[in-house]
Coordinates of C-alpha atoms in Angstrom, one line a residue:
X1 CA 2.0 -15.0 31.7
X2 CA 0.2 -11.7 31.0
X3 CA 0.9 -9.9 27.8
X4 CA 0.6 -6.1 27.9
X5 CA -2.0 -4.3 25.8
X6 CA 0.9 -2.3 24.2
X7 CA 2.6 -5.4 22.9
X8 CA -0.7 -6.7 21.5
X9 CA -1.3 -3.3 19.8
X10 CA 2.2 -3.3 18.4
X11 CA 1.8 -6.8 17.0
X12 CA -1.5 -6.0 15.5
X13 CA -0.1 -2.8 13.9
X14 CA 2.8 -4.8 12.4
X15 CA 0.3 -7.4 11.0
X16 CA -1.8 -4.7 9.4
X17 CA 1.2 -3.0 8.0
X18 CA 2.4 -6.3 6.3
X19 CA -1.1 -6.9 4.9
X20 CA -1.2 -3.4 3.5
X21 CA 2.2 -3.7 1.9
X22 CA 1.2 -7.0 0.3
X23 CA -2.1 -5.5 -0.9
X24 CA -0.3 -2.4 -2.4
X25 CA 2.2 -4.7 -4.2
X26 CA -0.6 -6.8 -5.6
X27 CA -2.5 -3.7 -6.7
X28 CA 0.5 -2.4 -8.5
X29 CA 1.1 -5.7 -10.3
X30 CA -2.5 -5.8 -11.4
X31 CA -2.3 -2.3 -12.7
X32 CA 0.8 -3.1 -14.8
X33 CA -0.8 -6.3 -16.1
X34 CA -4.0 -4.5 -17.0
X35 CA -2.0 -1.8 -18.8
X36 CA -0.1 -4.4 -20.8
X37 CA -3.2 -6.3 -21.7
X38 CA -5.0 -3.1 -22.8
X39 CA -2.1 -2.2 -25.0
X40 CA -2.0 -5.6 -26.6
X41 CA -5.7 -5.6 -27.3
X42 CA -5.5 -2.1 -28.8
X43 CA -2.2 -2.0 -30.7
X44 CA -3.3 0.9 -32.8
X45 CA -3.7 3.1 -29.7
X46 CA -0.3 2.2 -28.3
X47 CA 1.3 5.2 -29.9
X48 CA -1.2 7.7 -28.6
X49 CA -1.9 6.5 -25.0
X50 CA 0.5 7.5 -22.3
X51 CA -0.6 5.8 -19.1
X52 CA -0.1 7.6 -15.8
X53 CA 2.3 5.9 -13.5
X54 CA 0.7 4.0 -10.6
X55 CA 1.7 6.7 -8.1
X56 CA -0.6 9.3 -9.9
X57 CA -3.7 7.1 -10.2
X58 CA -6.7 6.8 -8.1
X59 CA -5.7 3.3 -7.1
X60 CA -2.9 4.7 -4.9
X61 CA -5.3 7.2 -3.3
X62 CA -7.1 4.3 -1.6
X63 CA -4.0 3.4 0.3
X64 CA -2.8 6.9 1.3
X65 CA -4.9 7.4 4.4
X66 CA -4.3 4.0 6.0
X67 CA -0.6 4.3 5.3
X68 CA -0.4 7.6 7.0
X69 CA -2.3 6.3 10.0
X70 CA 0.1 3.4 10.2
X71 CA 3.1 5.7 9.9
X72 CA 1.8 7.9 12.8
X73 CA 1.1 4.7 14.8
X74 CA 4.7 3.6 14.3
X75 CA 5.9 6.9 15.5
X76 CA 3.8 6.6 18.7
X77 CA 5.1 3.1 19.3
X78 CA 8.7 4.2 18.7
X79 CA 8.3 7.1 21.1
X80 CA 6.9 4.8 23.8
X81 CA 9.7 2.3 23.3
X82 CA 12.4 4.9 23.5
X83 CA 11.1 6.4 26.8

């Protein structure tokens, strides 16, 4: 039974999307854990430090380009499926 290249590409895209979602979740959790550990180790600075939310850090910038590429890929797949 032959599997089309389109189905293989769609499955691969879904797999990469899941991996990126998990990586982003883990990265967010690590950032929050680091923030809490830093505040516990420097209690005198806790009143003066206002950490940026995760969405405004450089950590998220690493994920923006691949997420946009995955989004456009999903749109292409959706367009092909609807036709």
